[in-house]
CSV table of C-alpha atoms and ligand atoms in Angstrom, one decimal:
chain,number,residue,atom,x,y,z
U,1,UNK,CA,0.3,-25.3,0.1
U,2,UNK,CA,1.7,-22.6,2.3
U,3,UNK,CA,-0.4,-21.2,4.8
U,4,UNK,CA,-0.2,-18.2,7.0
U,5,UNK,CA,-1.6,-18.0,10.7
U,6,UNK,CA,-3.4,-14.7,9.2
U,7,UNK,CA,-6.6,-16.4,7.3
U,8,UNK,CA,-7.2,-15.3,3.8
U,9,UNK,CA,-10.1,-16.3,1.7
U,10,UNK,CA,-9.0,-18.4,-1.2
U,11,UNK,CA,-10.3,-15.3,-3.8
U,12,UNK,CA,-8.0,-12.7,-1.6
U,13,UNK,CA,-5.8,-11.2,-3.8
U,14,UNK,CA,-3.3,-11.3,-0.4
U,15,UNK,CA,-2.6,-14.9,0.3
U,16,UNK,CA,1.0,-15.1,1.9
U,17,UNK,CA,1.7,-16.6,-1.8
U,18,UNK,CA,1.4,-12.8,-2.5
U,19,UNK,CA,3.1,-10.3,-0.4
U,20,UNK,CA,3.1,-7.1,-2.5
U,21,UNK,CA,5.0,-3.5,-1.4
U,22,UNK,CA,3.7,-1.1,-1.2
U,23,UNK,CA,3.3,2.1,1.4
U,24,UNK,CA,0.8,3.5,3.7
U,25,UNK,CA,0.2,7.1,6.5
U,26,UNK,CA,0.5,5.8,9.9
U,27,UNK,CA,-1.4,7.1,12.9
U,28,UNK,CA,1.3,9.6,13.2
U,29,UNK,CA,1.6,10.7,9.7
U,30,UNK,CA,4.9,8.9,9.2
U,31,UNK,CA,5.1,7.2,5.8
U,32,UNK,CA,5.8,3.1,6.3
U,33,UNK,CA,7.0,0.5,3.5
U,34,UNK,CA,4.4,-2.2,3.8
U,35,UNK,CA,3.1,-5.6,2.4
U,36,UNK,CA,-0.2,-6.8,2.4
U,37,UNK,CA,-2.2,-10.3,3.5
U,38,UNK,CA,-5.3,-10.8,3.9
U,39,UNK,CA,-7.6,-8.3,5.0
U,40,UNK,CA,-4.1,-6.4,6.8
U,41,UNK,CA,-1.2,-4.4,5.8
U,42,UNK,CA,2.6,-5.5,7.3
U,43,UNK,CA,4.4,-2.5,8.3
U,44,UNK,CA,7.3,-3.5,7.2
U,45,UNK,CA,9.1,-0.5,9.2
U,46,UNK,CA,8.6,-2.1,12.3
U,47,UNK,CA,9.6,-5.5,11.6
U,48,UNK,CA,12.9,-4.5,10.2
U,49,UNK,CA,13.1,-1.9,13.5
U,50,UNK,CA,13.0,-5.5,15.0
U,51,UNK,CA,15.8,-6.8,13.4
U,52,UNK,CA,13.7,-9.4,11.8
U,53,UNK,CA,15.0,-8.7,8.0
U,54,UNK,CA,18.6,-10.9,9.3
U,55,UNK,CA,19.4,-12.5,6.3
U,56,UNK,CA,22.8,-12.2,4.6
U,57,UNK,CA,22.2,-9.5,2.5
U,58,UNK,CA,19.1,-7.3,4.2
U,59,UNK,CA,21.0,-7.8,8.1
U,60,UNK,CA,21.6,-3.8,9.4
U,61,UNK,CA,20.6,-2.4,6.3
U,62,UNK,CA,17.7,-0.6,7.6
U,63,UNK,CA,16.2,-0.9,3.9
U,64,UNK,CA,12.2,-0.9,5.2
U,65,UNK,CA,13.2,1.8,7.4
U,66,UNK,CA,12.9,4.3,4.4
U,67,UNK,CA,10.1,5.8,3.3
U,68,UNK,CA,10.4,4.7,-0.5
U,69,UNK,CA,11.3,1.4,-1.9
U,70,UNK,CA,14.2,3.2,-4.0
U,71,UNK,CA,16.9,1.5,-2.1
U,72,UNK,CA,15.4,-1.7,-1.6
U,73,UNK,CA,14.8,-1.5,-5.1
U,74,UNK,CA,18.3,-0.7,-5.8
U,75,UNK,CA,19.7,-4.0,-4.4
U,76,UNK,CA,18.8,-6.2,-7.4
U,77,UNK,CA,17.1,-10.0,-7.6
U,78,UNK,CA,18.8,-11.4,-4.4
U,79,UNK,CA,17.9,-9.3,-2.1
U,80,UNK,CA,13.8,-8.8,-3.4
U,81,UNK,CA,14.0,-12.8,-2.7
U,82,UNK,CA,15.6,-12.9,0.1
U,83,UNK,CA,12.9,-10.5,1.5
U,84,UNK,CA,10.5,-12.6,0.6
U,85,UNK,CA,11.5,-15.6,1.7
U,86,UNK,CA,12.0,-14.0,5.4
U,87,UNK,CA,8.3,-12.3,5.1
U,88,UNK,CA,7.1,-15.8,4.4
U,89,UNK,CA,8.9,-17.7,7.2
U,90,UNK,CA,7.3,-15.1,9.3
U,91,UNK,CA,4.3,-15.1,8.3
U,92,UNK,CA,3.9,-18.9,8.1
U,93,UNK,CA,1.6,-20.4,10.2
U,94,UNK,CA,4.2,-22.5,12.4
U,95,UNK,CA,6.3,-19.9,13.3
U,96,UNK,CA,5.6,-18.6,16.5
U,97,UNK,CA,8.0,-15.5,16.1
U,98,UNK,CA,4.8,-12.8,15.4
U,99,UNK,CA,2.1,-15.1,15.7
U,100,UNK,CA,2.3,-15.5,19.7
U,101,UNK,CA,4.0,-12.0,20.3
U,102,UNK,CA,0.5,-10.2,20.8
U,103,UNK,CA,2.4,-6.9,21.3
U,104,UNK,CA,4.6,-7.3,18.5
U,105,UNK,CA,1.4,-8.2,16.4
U,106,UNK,CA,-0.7,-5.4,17.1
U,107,UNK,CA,2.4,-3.3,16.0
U,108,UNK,CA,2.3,-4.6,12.6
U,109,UNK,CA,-1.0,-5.8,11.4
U,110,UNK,CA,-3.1,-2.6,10.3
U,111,UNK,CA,-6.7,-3.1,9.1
U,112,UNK,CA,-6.0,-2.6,5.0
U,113,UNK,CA,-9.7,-0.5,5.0
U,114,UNK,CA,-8.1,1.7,7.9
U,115,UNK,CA,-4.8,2.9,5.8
U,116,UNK,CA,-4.3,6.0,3.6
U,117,UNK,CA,-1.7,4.4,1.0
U,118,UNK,CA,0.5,6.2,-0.7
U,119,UNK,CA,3.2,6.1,-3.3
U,120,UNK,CA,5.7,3.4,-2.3
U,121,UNK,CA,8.7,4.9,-4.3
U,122,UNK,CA,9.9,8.0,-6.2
U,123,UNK,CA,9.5,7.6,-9.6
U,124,UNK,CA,12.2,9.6,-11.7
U,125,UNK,CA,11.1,8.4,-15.0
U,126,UNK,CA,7.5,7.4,-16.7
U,127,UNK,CA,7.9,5.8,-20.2
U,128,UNK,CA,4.2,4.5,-22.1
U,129,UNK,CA,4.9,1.7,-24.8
U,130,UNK,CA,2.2,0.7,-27.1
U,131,UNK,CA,2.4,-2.9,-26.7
U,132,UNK,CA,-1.1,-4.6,-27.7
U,133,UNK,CA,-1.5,-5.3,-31.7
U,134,UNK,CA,-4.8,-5.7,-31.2
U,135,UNK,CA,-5.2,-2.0,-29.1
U,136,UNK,CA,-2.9,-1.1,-31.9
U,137,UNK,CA,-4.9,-2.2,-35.2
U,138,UNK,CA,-8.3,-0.8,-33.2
U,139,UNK,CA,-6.4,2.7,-33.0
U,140,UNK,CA,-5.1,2.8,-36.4
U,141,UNK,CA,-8.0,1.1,-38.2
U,142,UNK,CA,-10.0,4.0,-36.8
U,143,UNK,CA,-7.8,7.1,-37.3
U,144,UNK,CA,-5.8,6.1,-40.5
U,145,UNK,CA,-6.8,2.8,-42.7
U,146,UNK,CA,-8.0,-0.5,-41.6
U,147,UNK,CA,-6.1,-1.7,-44.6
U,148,UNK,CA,-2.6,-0.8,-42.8
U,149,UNK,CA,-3.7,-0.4,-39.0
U,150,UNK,CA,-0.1,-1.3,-37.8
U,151,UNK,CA,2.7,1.3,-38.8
U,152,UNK,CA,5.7,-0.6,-40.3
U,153,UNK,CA,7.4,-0.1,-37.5
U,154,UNK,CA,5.4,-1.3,-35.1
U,155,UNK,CA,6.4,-5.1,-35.3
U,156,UNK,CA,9.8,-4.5,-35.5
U,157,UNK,CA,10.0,-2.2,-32.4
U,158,UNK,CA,8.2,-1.8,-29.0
U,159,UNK,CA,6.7,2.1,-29.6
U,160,UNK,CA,6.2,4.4,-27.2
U,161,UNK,CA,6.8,7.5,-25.6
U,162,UNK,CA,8.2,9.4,-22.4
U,163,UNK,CA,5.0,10.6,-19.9
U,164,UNK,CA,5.7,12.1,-17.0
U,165,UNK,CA,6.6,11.2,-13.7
U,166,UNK,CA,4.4,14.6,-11.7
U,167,UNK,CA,1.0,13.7,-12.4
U,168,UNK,CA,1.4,9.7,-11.5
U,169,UNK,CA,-1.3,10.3,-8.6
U,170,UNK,CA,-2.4,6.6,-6.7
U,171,UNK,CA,-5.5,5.2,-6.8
U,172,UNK,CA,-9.0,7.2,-5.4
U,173,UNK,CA,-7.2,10.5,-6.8
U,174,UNK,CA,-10.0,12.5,-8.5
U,175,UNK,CA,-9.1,14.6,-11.5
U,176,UNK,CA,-10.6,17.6,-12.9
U,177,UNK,CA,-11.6,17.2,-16.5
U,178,UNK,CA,-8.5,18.9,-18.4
U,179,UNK,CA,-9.4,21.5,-20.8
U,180,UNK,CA,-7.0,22.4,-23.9
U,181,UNK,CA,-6.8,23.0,-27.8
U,182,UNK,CA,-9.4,21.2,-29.1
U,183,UNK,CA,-10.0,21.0,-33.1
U,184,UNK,CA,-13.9,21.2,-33.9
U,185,UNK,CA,-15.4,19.1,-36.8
U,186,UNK,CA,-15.6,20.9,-40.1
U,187,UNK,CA,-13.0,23.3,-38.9
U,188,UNK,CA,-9.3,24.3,-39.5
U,189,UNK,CA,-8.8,26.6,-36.6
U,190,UNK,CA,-8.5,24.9,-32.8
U,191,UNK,CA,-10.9,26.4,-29.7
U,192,UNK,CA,-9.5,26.2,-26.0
U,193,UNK,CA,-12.5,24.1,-23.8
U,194,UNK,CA,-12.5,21.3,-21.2
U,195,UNK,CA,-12.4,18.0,-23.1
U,196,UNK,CA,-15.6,16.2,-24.3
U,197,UNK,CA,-13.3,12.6,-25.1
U,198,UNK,CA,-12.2,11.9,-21.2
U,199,UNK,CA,-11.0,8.3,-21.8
U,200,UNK,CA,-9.1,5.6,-19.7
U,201,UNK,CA,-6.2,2.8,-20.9
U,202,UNK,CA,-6.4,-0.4,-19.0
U,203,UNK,CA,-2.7,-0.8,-18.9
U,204,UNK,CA,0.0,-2.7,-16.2
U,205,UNK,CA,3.0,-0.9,-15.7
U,206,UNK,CA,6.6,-2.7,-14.6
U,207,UNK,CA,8.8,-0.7,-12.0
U,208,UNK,CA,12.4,-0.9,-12.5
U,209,UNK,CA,14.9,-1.9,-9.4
U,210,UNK,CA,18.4,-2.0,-10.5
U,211,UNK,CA,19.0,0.1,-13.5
U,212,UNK,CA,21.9,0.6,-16.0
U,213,UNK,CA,24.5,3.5,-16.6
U,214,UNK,CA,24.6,6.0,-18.8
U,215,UNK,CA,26.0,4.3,-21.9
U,216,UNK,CA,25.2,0.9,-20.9
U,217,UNK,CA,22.1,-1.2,-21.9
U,218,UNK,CA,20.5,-3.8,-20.5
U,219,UNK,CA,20.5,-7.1,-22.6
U,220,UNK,CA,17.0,-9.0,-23.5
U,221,UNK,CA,17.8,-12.0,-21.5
U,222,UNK,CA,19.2,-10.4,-18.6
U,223,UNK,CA,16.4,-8.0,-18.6
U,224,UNK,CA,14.0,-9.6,-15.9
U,225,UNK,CA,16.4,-9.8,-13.1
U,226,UNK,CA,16.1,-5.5,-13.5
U,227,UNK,CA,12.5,-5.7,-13.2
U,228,UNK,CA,10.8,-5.9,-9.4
U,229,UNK,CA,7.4,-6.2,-10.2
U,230,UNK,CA,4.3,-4.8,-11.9
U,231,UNK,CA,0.9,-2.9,-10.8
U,232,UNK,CA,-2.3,-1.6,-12.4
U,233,UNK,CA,-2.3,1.1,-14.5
U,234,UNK,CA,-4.6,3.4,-15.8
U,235,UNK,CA,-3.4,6.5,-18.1
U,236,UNK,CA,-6.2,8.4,-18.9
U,237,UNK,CA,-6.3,10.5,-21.9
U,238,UNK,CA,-8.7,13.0,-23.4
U,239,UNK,CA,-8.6,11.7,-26.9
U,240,UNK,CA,-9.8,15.1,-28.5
U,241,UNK,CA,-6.5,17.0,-27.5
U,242,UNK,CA,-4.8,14.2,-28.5
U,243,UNK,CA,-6.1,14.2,-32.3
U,244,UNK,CA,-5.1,17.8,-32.6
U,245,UNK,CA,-1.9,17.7,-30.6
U,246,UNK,CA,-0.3,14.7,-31.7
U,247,UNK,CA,1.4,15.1,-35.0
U,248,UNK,CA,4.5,14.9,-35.4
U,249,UNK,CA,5.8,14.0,-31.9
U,250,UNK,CA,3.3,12.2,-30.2
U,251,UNK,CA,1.2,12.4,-27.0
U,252,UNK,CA,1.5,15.4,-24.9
U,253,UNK,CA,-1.5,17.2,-22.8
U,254,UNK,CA,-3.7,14.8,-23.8
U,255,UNK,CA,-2.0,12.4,-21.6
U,256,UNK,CA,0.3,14.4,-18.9
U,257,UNK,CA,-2.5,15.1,-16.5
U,258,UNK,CA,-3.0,12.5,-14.9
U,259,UNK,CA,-2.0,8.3,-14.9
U,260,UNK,CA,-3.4,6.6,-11.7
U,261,UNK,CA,-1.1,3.2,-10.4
U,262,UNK,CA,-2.5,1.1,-7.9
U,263,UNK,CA,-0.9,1.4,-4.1
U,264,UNK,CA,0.6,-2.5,-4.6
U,265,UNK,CA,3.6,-3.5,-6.8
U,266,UNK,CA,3.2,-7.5,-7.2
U,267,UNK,CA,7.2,-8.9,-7.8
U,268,UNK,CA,8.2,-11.1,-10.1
U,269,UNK,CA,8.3,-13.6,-7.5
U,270,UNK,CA,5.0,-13.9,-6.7
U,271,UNK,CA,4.2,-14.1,-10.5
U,272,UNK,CA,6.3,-17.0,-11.2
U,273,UNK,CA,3.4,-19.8,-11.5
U,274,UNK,CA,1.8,-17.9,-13.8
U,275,UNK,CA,4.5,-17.7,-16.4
U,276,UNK,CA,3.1,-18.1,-20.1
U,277,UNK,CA,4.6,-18.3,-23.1
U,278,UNK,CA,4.5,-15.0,-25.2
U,279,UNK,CA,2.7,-14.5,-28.1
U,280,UNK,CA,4.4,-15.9,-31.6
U,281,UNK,CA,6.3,-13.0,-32.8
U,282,UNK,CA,7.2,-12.9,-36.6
U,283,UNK,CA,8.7,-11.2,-38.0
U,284,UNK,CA,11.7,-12.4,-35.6
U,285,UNK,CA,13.1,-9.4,-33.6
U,286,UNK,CA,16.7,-8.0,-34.5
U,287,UNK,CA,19.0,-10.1,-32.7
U,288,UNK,CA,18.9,-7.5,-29.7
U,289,UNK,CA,15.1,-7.9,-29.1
U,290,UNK,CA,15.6,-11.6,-29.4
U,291,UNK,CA,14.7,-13.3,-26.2
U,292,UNK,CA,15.7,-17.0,-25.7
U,293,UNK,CA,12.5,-18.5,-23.8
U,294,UNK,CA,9.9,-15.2,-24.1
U,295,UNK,CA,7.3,-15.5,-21.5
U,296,UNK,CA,5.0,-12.9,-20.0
U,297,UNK,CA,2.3,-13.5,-17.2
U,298,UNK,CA,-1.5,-14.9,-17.3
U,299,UNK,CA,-3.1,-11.9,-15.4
U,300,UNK,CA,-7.3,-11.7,-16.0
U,301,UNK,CA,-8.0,-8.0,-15.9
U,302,UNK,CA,-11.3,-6.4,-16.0
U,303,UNK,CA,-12.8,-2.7,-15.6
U,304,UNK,CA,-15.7,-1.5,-14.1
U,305,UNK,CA,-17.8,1.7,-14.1
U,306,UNK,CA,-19.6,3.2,-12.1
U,307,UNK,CA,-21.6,6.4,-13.1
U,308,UNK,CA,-23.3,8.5,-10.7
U,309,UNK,CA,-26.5,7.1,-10.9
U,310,UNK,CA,-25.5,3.8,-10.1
U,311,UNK,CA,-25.1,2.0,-6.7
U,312,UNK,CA,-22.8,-0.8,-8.1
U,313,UNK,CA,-20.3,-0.9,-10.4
U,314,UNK,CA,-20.8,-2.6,-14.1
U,315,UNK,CA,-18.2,-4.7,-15.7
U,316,UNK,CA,-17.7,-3.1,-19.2
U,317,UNK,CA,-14.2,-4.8,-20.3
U,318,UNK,CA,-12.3,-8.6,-19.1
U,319,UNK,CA,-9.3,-9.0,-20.7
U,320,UNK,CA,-5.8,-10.9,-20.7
U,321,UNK,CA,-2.2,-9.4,-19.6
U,322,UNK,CA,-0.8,-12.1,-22.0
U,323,UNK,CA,-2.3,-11.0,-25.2
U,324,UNK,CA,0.7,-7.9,-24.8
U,325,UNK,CA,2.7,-8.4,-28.5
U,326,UNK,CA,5.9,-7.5,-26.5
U,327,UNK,CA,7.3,-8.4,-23.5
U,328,UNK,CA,8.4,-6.4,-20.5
U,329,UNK,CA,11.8,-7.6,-21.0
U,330,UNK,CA,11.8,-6.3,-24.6
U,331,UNK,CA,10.7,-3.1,-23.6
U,332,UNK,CA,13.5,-2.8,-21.3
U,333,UNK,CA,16.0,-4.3,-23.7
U,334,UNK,CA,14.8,-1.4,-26.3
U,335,UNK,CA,14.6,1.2,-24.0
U,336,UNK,CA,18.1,1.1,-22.9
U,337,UNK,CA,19.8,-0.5,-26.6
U,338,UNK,CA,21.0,3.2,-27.1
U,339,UNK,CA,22.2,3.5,-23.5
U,340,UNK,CA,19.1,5.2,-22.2
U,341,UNK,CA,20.0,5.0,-18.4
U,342,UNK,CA,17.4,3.4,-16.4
U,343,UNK,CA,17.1,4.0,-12.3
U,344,UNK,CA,15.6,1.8,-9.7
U,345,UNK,CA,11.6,3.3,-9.3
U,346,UNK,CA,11.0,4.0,-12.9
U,347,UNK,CA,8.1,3.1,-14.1
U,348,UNK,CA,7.1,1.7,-17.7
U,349,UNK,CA,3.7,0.9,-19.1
U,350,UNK,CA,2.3,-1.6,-21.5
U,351,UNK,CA,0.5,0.5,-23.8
U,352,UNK,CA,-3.6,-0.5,-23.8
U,353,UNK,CA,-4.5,-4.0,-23.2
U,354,UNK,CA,-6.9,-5.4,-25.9
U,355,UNK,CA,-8.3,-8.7,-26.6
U,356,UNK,CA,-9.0,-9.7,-29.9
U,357,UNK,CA,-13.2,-9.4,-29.7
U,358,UNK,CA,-15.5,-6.2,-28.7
U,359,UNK,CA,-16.1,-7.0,-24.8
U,360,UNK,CA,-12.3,-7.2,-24.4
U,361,UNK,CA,-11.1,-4.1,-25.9
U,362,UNK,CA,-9.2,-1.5,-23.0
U,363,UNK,CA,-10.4,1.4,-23.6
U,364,UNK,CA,-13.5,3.3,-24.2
U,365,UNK,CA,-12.3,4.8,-27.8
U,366,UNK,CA,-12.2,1.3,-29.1
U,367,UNK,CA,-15.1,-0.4,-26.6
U,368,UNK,CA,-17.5,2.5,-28.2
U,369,UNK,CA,-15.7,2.6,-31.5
U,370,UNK,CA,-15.0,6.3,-31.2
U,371,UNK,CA,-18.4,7.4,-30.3
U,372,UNK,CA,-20.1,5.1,-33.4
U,373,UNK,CA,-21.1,2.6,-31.2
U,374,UNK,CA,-21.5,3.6,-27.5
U,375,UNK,CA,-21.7,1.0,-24.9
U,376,UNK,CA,-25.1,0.2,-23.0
U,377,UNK,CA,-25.3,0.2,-19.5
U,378,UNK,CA,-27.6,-1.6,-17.2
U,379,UNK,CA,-28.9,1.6,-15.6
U,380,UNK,CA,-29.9,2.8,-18.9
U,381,UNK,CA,-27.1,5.3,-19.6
U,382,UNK,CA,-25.1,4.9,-22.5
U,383,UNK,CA,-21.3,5.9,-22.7
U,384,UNK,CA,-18.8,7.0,-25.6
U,385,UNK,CA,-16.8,8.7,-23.2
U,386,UNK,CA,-16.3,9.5,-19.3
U,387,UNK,CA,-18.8,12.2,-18.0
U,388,UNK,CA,-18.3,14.3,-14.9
U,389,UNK,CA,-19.1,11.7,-11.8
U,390,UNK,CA,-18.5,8.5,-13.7
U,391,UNK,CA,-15.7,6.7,-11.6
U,392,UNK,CA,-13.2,4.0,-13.2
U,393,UNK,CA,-11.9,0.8,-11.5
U,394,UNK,CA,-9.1,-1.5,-12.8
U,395,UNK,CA,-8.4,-4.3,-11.3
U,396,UNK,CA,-6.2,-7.6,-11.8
U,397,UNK,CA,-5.3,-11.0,-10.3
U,398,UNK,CA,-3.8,-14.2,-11.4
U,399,UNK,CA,-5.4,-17.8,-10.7
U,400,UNK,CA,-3.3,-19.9,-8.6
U,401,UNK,CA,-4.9,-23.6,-7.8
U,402,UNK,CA,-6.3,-22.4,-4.4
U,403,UNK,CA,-5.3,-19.2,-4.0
U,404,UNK,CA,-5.3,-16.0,-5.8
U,405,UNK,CA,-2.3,-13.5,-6.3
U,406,UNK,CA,-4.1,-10.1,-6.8
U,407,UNK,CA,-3.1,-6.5,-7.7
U,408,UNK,CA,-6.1,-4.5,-5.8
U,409,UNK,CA,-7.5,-2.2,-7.7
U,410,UNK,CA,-7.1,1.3,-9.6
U,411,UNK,CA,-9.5,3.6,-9.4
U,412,UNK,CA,-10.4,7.4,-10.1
U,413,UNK,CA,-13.4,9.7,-10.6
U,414,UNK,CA,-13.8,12.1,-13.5
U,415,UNK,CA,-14.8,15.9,-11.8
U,416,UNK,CA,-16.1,18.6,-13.9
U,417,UNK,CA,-13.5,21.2,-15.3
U,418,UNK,CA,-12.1,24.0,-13.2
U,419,UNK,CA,-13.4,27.1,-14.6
O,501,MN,MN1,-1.1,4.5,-22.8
């Protein structure tokens, strides 16, 4: 098994197999491109300012000398490998190159507790599918008819809708409680208040590297080699704007104020071993969705809250990436079929994750059955939806034999409404 001169516990989520990007504040306020292994971030800045990136296609192209990954991004499959095949030859624990050069060393190791992360690209475009049949069925069992949960679309097509890019805040942002039209029970006439159905979405999002032109699309099988990697996802949504707001055109306000990613974007790559195949689809897709081999990725994800009484967190969802109905290179097929141009730093996510049983559902809507059934905690609370203090943590990884690859976490705290 590879192994790095930096030690990393075999439940890291940063073992050298890992190596995500992401970005972080140095001491001097600069913004550096950065991996991450074990308990340290890489500054990746510095090492390229080295000359250390010298294969054939990253040599003099100063790519980690930016302060977003758009460019890097930009360069497609080859170069994303090539970079991670350097990073691991230095890293590796034979390789005297960083390990022996104490100077060097201090330079790019930073303690990962230390660092203020930040957003490691510019996102131009958000799009939110609506990928889970189970999240799906919950959704439309309890707001139309459990006798035709899924829309007759909905196997046919991955659904979803353009967010926005502005409010994508990283992880430990706190939000304000949004306040909007809100429609009371019993009435026909909407009232303007701070939301009472603060929820989250446990959701993964891809980020796009090499996109397509104008007019162009993207075909199913060549789909992957567009995608860089994934990370955590959370898109909150107060779910009584939504009701009122929705109709005919979708989510809006209910959704635009805020969707938290965590600060590390896990390639392709480092996914590889966990490769699955995808669910059974049937229907079969229209020959443009059709995907020759469709796999996804075997990614446990759980969340936690934590409410202001509490001192630790409570697990109150575990659920599976690979229960998703379509896959990411679907979504990207779809998304571009009408020549939809994509650009390298959007970001596109799955839609809820849900398993198929209670204690697996990803969101609170459907974990609490919208308020009919609200979840016990151990601290004696009980929760339909978010209150003011209660703080949200997402959090991912994939089981390797011996090591772990990990996304971090995602998290965010609920604040009351400005008034
Ligand atoms: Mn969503």
């Amino acid at each position: 098994m590879l192994r790095s001169f930096i030690p990393t516990a075999p439940d890291s989520h940063f073992p050298i197999q890992n190596l995500p990007y992401g970005a972080y504040q140095t001491e001097y306020g600069d913004i550096h491109l950065c991996s991450a292994i074990g308990d340290f971030v890489i500054d990746l800045f510095v090492l390229d300012e080295e000359g250390l990136f010298d294969g054939p296609l990253l040599k003099d192209q100063f790519v980690f000398q930016d302060s977003s990954l758009n460019y890097f991004l930009s360069l497609g499959q080859a170069a994303w490998t090539e970079a991670r095949e350097t990073l691991q030859a230095l890293l590796h624990k034979d390789n005297p190159r960083l390990r022996d050069d104490d100077l060097l060393h201090s330079r790019v190791f930073k303690g990962r507790e230390e660092v203020e992360m930040v957003l490691p690209c510019d996102i131009g475009d958000y799009t939110d599918f609506y990928s889970s049949e189970q999240h799906a069925r919950n959704v439309g069992s309890m707001f139309r008819d459990p006798e035709n949960a899924l829309m007759p679309n909905w196997k046919y097509l991955p659904v979803g809708y353009h967010g926005r890019s502005s409010s994508i805040v990283l992880s430990g942002t706190e939000l304000h409680r949004p306040k909007g039209q809100i429609l009371p029970d019993n009435s026909e006439s909407p009232v303007f208040k701070a939301s009472e159905r603060i929820d989250f979405e446990l959701e993964m999002g891809f980020i796009t590297g090499t996109g397509n032109k104008l007019g162009e699309r993207i075909p199913v099988n060549e789909a992957e080699s567009h995608i860089f990697g994934l990370a955590l996802l959370n898109d909150w949504s107060a779910r009584d704007i939504q009701k009122w707001e929705y109709k005919p055109l979708g989510p809006f306000l209910a959704k635009n104020w805020a969707t938290s990613i965590s600060p590390w974007i896990v390639t392709l790559d480092a996914l590889k071993p966990f490769r699955v195949e995808a669910p059974e689809q049937s229907p079969a897709p229209l020959e443009y969705l059709a995907q020759t081999n469709p796999t996804t990725f075997d990614i446990q994800l759980e969340v936690y809250l934590k409410t202001s009484k509490m001192n630790e967190p409570e697990r109150i969802c575990t659920t599976n990436y690979r229960h998703l109905y379509w896959t990411i290179a679907q979504q990207l097929a779809h998304h571009t079929v009408n020549g939809c141009n994509m650009r390298p730093g959007d970001l596109c996510g799955s839609g809820t994750i849900s398993g198929n049983e209670k204690g697996t559902f990803g969101s609170l809507l459907e974990l609490a059955w919208n308020g009919t059934d609200p979840i016990r905690l151990h601290s004696g609370e009980s929760r339909s939806f978010l209150e003011d203090g209660d703080e949200l943590i997402l959090t991912g990884s994939a089981q390797g034999d011996g090591y772990r690859i990990g996304f971090g976490e995602v998290k965010g705290k609920i604040l009351p409404a400005i008034s």
